[in-house]
mmCIF file of C-alpha atoms and ligand atoms in Angstrom:
data_model
loop_
_atom_site.group_PDB
_atom_site.id
_atom_site.type_symbol
_atom_site.label_atom_id
_atom_site.label_comp_id
_atom_site.label_asym_id
_atom_site.label_seq_id
_atom_site.Cartn_x
_atom_site.Cartn_y
_atom_site.Cartn_z
ATOM 1 C CA MET A 242 115.845 137.398 38.231
ATOM 2 C CA ASN A 243 112.964 137.851 40.644
ATOM 3 C CA ALA A 244 110.677 134.778 40.966
ATOM 4 C CA THR A 245 107.541 136.797 40.216
ATOM 5 C CA GLU A 246 109.137 137.669 36.868
ATOM 6 C CA THR A 247 109.253 134.029 35.877
ATOM 7 C CA LEU A 248 106.162 132.374 37.367
ATOM 8 C CA ILE A 249 103.855 131.416 34.544
ATOM 9 C CA GLN A 250 100.309 130.165 35.142
ATOM 10 C CA GLU A 251 98.599 128.052 32.496
ATOM 11 C CA VAL A 252 95.046 129.300 31.983
ATOM 12 C CA ILE A 253 92.266 129.495 29.418
ATOM 13 C CA VAL A 254 91.899 132.968 27.904
ATOM 14 C CA THR A 255 88.463 133.847 26.533
ATOM 15 C CA THR A 256 88.086 136.749 24.134
ATOM 16 C CA ARG A 257 85.251 138.217 22.121
ATOM 17 C CA HIS A 258 85.652 140.168 18.907
ATOM 18 C CA PRO A 259 83.489 143.345 18.858
ATOM 19 C CA GLU A 260 81.543 141.699 16.005
ATOM 20 C CA GLY A 261 80.652 138.826 18.322
ATOM 21 C CA ARG A 262 83.005 135.909 17.648
ATOM 22 C CA VAL A 263 84.161 134.207 20.855
ATOM 23 C CA HIS A 264 87.489 132.412 21.136
ATOM 24 C CA LEU A 265 89.059 130.168 23.799
ATOM 25 C CA ALA A 266 92.784 129.438 23.939
ATOM 26 C CA PRO A 267 95.204 128.006 26.487
ATOM 27 C CA MET A 268 97.853 130.607 27.322
ATOM 28 C CA GLY A 269 100.651 130.999 29.843
ATOM 29 C CA ILE A 270 100.220 134.274 31.723
ATOM 30 C CA ARG A 271 102.419 136.245 34.084
ATOM 31 C CA ARG A 272 100.932 138.213 36.997
ATOM 32 C CA HIS A 273 102.385 141.212 38.798
ATOM 33 C CA GLY A 274 99.687 142.272 41.295
ATOM 34 C CA GLU A 275 96.717 143.501 39.262
ATOM 35 C CA THR A 276 98.778 143.487 36.060
ATOM 36 C CA ILE A 277 98.532 140.390 33.867
ATOM 37 C CA VAL A 278 100.735 139.848 30.828
ATOM 38 C CA ILE A 279 99.524 137.691 27.924
ATOM 39 C CA ALA A 280 102.071 136.925 25.203
ATOM 40 C CA PRO A 281 100.555 135.301 22.090
ATOM 41 C CA PHE A 282 102.751 134.213 19.184
ATOM 42 C CA ARG A 283 101.673 135.760 15.888
ATOM 43 C CA PRO A 284 99.363 134.934 14.195
ATOM 44 C CA SER A 285 96.822 134.565 16.986
ATOM 45 C CA VAL A 286 93.065 134.917 17.182
ATOM 46 C CA THR A 287 93.458 135.798 20.879
ATOM 47 C CA LEU A 288 95.780 138.658 19.903
ATOM 48 C CA ASP A 289 93.412 139.919 17.194
ATOM 49 C CA HIS A 290 90.376 139.772 19.499
ATOM 50 C CA LEU A 291 92.173 141.392 22.421
ATOM 51 C CA VAL A 292 93.485 144.252 20.320
ATOM 52 C CA ALA A 293 90.076 144.793 18.657
ATOM 53 C CA SER A 294 88.008 144.577 21.858
ATOM 54 C CA GLY A 295 90.488 145.749 24.508
ATOM 55 C CA CYS A 296 89.446 143.016 26.919
ATOM 56 C CA ALA A 297 89.755 139.331 27.827
ATOM 57 C CA VAL A 298 88.958 136.928 30.621
ATOM 58 C CA VAL A 299 91.521 134.701 32.327
ATOM 59 C CA ASN A 300 89.895 131.432 33.440
ATOM 60 C CA TYR A 301 91.596 129.395 36.158
ATOM 61 C CA THR A 302 90.390 125.824 35.701
ATOM 62 C CA ASP A 303 91.511 122.369 36.769
ATOM 63 C CA ASP A 304 89.350 120.770 34.049
ATOM 64 C CA VAL A 305 92.161 119.804 31.713
ATOM 65 C CA ARG A 306 89.634 118.699 29.092
ATOM 66 C CA VAL A 307 89.312 122.387 28.177
ATOM 67 C CA PHE A 308 93.064 122.621 27.469
ATOM 68 C CA ALA A 309 93.024 119.385 25.460
ATOM 69 C CA GLY A 310 89.728 120.309 23.818
ATOM 70 C CA CYS A 311 91.001 123.646 22.488
ATOM 71 C CA LEU A 312 93.837 121.786 20.723
ATOM 72 C CA THR A 313 91.639 119.022 19.299
ATOM 73 C CA GLY A 314 88.602 120.819 17.918
ATOM 74 C CA ARG A 315 86.477 120.700 21.071
ATOM 75 C CA ARG A 316 85.942 124.350 21.925
ATOM 76 C CA ASN A 317 82.257 124.149 22.791
ATOM 77 C CA TRP A 318 82.589 124.592 26.576
ATOM 78 C CA PRO A 319 79.764 126.255 28.502
ATOM 79 C CA LEU A 320 80.248 130.009 28.824
ATOM 80 C CA THR A 321 78.565 132.666 30.886
ATOM 81 C CA ALA A 322 78.620 136.459 30.899
ATOM 82 C CA ALA A 323 81.436 138.187 32.745
ATOM 83 C CA ALA A 324 80.651 140.967 35.221
ATOM 84 C CA ARG A 325 82.626 143.894 33.788
ATOM 85 C CA VAL A 326 83.838 143.064 30.265
ATOM 86 C CA PRO A 327 82.065 141.910 27.067
ATOM 87 C CA ALA A 328 84.213 138.758 26.744
ATOM 88 C CA PRO A 329 82.505 135.749 28.399
ATOM 89 C CA ARG A 330 84.048 133.472 30.998
ATOM 90 C CA LEU A 331 83.947 129.697 31.264
ATOM 91 C CA ALA A 332 80.895 128.694 33.302
ATOM 92 C CA GLU A 333 82.822 126.063 35.290
ATOM 93 C CA VAL A 334 85.968 127.586 36.760
ATOM 94 C CA LEU A 335 87.804 127.743 40.048
ATOM 95 C CA ALA A 336 88.249 131.481 39.586
ATOM 96 C CA HIS A 337 88.424 134.098 36.887
ATOM 97 C CA SER A 338 89.829 137.569 36.270
ATOM 98 C CA GLU A 339 88.371 140.098 33.858
ATOM 99 C CA LEU A 340 90.980 142.123 32.007
ATOM 100 C CA GLU A 341 91.216 145.410 30.181
ATOM 101 C CA LEU A 342 94.108 145.951 27.793
ATOM 102 C CA GLU A 343 96.354 148.772 29.008
ATOM 103 C CA ARG A 344 99.124 148.753 26.432
ATOM 104 C CA ILE A 345 100.979 146.585 23.947
ATOM 105 C CA GLU A 346 104.712 145.967 23.892
ATOM 106 C CA ASP A 347 104.818 145.146 20.212
ATOM 107 C CA ASP A 348 107.022 142.499 18.695
ATOM 108 C CA PRO A 349 106.989 140.835 15.265
ATOM 109 C CA VAL A 350 107.024 137.348 16.837
ATOM 110 C CA ARG A 351 105.430 137.585 20.277
ATOM 111 C CA PRO A 352 103.920 140.887 21.413
ATOM 112 C CA ARG A 353 103.239 141.360 25.117
ATOM 113 C CA LEU A 354 99.724 142.472 26.014
ATOM 114 C CA ILE A 355 99.823 144.324 29.317
ATOM 115 C CA CYS A 356 96.395 144.037 30.915
ATOM 116 C CA ARG A 357 94.816 145.187 34.162
ATOM 117 C CA SER A 358 92.440 143.042 36.170
ATOM 118 C CA VAL A 359 89.242 145.063 36.689
ATOM 119 C CA PHE A 360 87.209 142.291 38.357
ATOM 120 C CA ALA A 361 88.031 138.906 39.861
ATOM 121 C CA ALA A 362 85.950 136.221 41.537
ATOM 122 C CA THR A 363 86.524 132.820 43.113
ATOM 123 C CA HIS A 364 83.894 130.166 42.469
ATOM 124 C CA ARG A 365 85.256 126.882 43.842
ATOM 125 C CA PRO A 366 88.133 125.900 46.142
ATOM 126 C CA PHE A 367 91.456 124.628 44.807
ATOM 127 C CA GLN A 368 91.401 120.826 45.182
ATOM 128 C CA GLY A 369 95.146 120.158 45.460
ATOM 129 C CA PHE A 370 97.727 119.239 42.862
ATOM 130 C CA ASN A 371 97.112 116.270 40.582
ATOM 131 C CA ARG A 372 99.987 114.769 38.603
ATOM 132 C CA ALA A 373 97.778 113.606 35.739
ATOM 133 C CA GLN A 374 96.454 117.148 35.258
ATOM 134 C CA ALA A 375 100.021 118.443 35.060
ATOM 135 C CA ALA A 376 100.881 115.653 32.601
ATOM 136 C CA VAL A 377 97.909 116.548 30.370
ATOM 137 C CA VAL A 378 98.962 120.224 30.354
ATOM 138 C CA GLU A 379 102.494 119.155 29.361
ATOM 139 C CA LEU A 380 101.125 116.924 26.586
ATOM 140 C CA ALA A 381 98.896 119.791 25.401
ATOM 141 C CA ILE A 382 101.968 121.994 25.087
ATOM 142 C CA LEU A 383 103.750 119.254 23.120
ATOM 143 C CA VAL A 384 100.729 118.900 20.841
ATOM 144 C CA SER A 385 100.646 122.667 20.235
ATOM 145 C CA ARG A 386 104.254 122.306 18.952
ATOM 146 C CA LEU A 387 103.975 118.966 17.121
ATOM 147 C CA ASP A 388 105.178 120.472 13.841
ATOM 148 C CA ARG A 389 108.314 121.916 15.479
ATOM 149 C CA LEU A 390 109.479 119.097 17.791
ATOM 150 C CA PRO A 391 111.491 115.993 16.832
ATOM 151 C CA ALA A 392 109.471 112.750 16.975
ATOM 152 C CA ASP A 393 111.916 111.043 19.366
ATOM 153 C CA LYS A 394 111.642 113.893 21.891
ATOM 154 C CA ILE A 395 107.839 113.694 21.757
ATOM 155 C CA ALA A 396 107.893 109.901 22.228
ATOM 156 C CA ALA A 397 110.310 110.129 25.180
ATOM 157 C CA GLU A 398 108.276 112.822 26.946
ATOM 158 C CA ILE A 399 105.015 110.949 26.425
ATOM 159 C CA GLY A 400 106.609 107.813 27.907
ATOM 160 C CA TYR A 401 107.387 109.742 31.088
ATOM 161 C CA LEU A 402 104.111 111.709 31.308
ATOM 162 C CA ARG A 403 102.079 108.521 30.823
ATOM 163 C CA ILE A 404 103.249 107.214 34.228
ATOM 164 C CA ALA A 405 101.460 110.018 36.106
ATOM 165 C CA VAL A 406 98.321 109.533 34.014
ATOM 166 C CA GLU A 407 98.223 105.791 34.647
ATOM 167 C CA LYS A 408 98.759 106.303 38.380
ATOM 168 C CA THR A 409 96.633 109.343 39.198
ATOM 169 C CA ALA A 410 94.100 110.238 36.451
ATOM 170 C CA GLY A 411 90.345 110.497 36.946
ATOM 171 C CA PRO A 412 87.844 110.293 34.060
ATOM 172 C CA ARG A 413 88.311 113.916 32.948
ATOM 173 C CA GLU A 414 92.100 113.578 32.833
ATOM 174 C CA LEU A 415 91.883 110.274 30.920
ATOM 175 C CA ALA A 416 89.498 111.766 28.357
ATOM 176 C CA ALA A 417 91.779 114.777 27.843
ATOM 177 C CA TRP A 418 94.874 112.551 27.547
ATOM 178 C CA ASN A 419 93.173 110.331 24.965
ATOM 179 C CA TRP A 420 92.051 113.304 22.825
ATOM 180 C CA LEU A 421 95.626 114.599 22.747
ATOM 181 C CA MET A 422 97.093 111.159 22.017
ATOM 182 C CA GLU A 423 94.727 110.821 19.033
ATOM 183 C CA ARG A 424 96.218 114.052 17.743
ATOM 184 C CA VAL A 425 99.792 112.798 18.335
ATOM 185 C CA ARG A 426 99.008 109.635 16.348
ATOM 186 C CA ASP A 427 97.259 111.580 13.578
ATOM 187 C CA PRO A 428 98.403 115.236 13.587
ATOM 188 C CA HIS A 429 95.925 116.145 10.850
ATOM 189 C CA SER A 430 92.823 114.773 12.558
ATOM 190 C CA ALA A 431 90.080 117.331 13.200
ATOM 191 C CA LEU A 432 92.407 120.151 12.122
ATOM 192 C CA SER A 433 89.637 122.161 10.549
ATOM 193 C CA SER A 434 87.486 122.121 13.665
ATOM 194 C CA ALA A 435 90.506 122.703 15.960
ATOM 195 C CA SER A 436 90.933 126.150 14.493
ATOM 196 C CA ALA A 437 87.231 126.938 14.366
ATOM 197 C CA ASP A 438 85.732 129.700 16.460
ATOM 198 C CA ARG A 439 82.152 130.037 17.391
HETATM 199 C C1 FMN B 148 99.301 125.142 28.483
HETATM 200 C C2 FMN B 148 99.468 125.917 27.204
HETATM 201 C C3 FMN B 148 100.007 127.201 27.234
HETATM 202 C C4 FMN B 148 100.134 127.953 26.062
HETATM 203 N N1 FMN B 148 100.646 129.213 26.118
HETATM 204 C C5 FMN B 148 100.733 129.946 25.001
HETATM 205 C C6 FMN B 148 101.214 131.283 25.035
HETATM 206 O O1 FMN B 148 101.567 131.821 26.093
HETATM 207 N N2 FMN B 148 101.263 131.974 23.866
HETATM 208 C C7 FMN B 148 100.860 131.402 22.678
HETATM 209 O O2 FMN B 148 100.909 132.071 21.651
HETATM 210 N N3 FMN B 148 100.421 130.145 22.613
HETATM 211 C C8 FMN B 148 100.341 129.407 23.735
HETATM 212 N N4 FMN B 148 99.878 128.126 23.674
HETATM 213 C C9 FMN B 148 99.438 127.575 22.370
HETATM 214 C C10 FMN B 148 98.089 128.142 22.038
HETATM 215 O O3 FMN B 148 97.077 127.795 22.958
HETATM 216 C C11 FMN B 148 97.628 127.692 20.660
HETATM 217 O O4 FMN B 148 98.657 127.773 19.732
HETATM 218 C C12 FMN B 148 96.505 128.584 20.241
HETATM 219 O O5 FMN B 148 95.998 128.138 19.034
HETATM 220 C C13 FMN B 148 96.938 130.045 20.197
HETATM 221 O O6 FMN B 148 96.531 130.702 19.088
HETATM 222 P P1 FMN B 148 95.110 131.448 18.984
HETATM 223 O O7 FMN B 148 95.132 132.664 19.854
HETATM 224 O O8 FMN B 148 95.037 131.768 17.521
HETATM 225 O O9 FMN B 148 94.104 130.414 19.411
HETATM 226 C C14 FMN B 148 99.745 127.374 24.833
HETATM 227 C C15 FMN B 148 99.210 126.079 24.794
HETATM 228 C C16 FMN B 148 99.080 125.364 25.971
HETATM 229 C C17 FMN B 148 98.512 123.965 25.908
#
């Protein structure tokens, strides 16, 4: 398998339903040049919005609070208009790409949305890797699967991820970690707002 087939980048996808509702969700995307593949598991608001509107924005951010926030009912991140598509982008991003939906490879579990980047911009320089940010993203993925993973696996992974947080986190990473840990301790906390759109 070719490496570009497997590289997945963890981003925030913003979508806007034609009737106006905006949605933010962490997603893993694959890029092949100007083609970007988004693969949401059904059911998915991102999928519904993308199919209805034909567009989305991929936000490249190192603010892991947005990833943790989307999973813990904190979706109220500042947005701004995109240049070419009706879906907004996050106001604070390293870079973003504006997408138009080209076609759907349908699937009952996880359709693949094949999109084309029609506009891209860089706003701030990449600051280097940070282990706590990676640990928060890993914990966010665990939290998004809490109902499907065995408790001992979750506890073991948190024990390992915590080391990077304790050694390398800044205030944003610590806040994001703590929001996710609240959810691990009480999986039903803030559930209603976690699924809320604006
Ligand atoms: C880093 C990260 C990557 C994710 N990637 C995906 C993905 O590729 N597809 C997916 O369906 N959910 C993914 N999730 C989980 C979704 O963000 C979450 O389930 C969300 O609610 C998706 O459903 P929605 O479109 O209805 O918001 C990811 C979560 C995280 C934290």
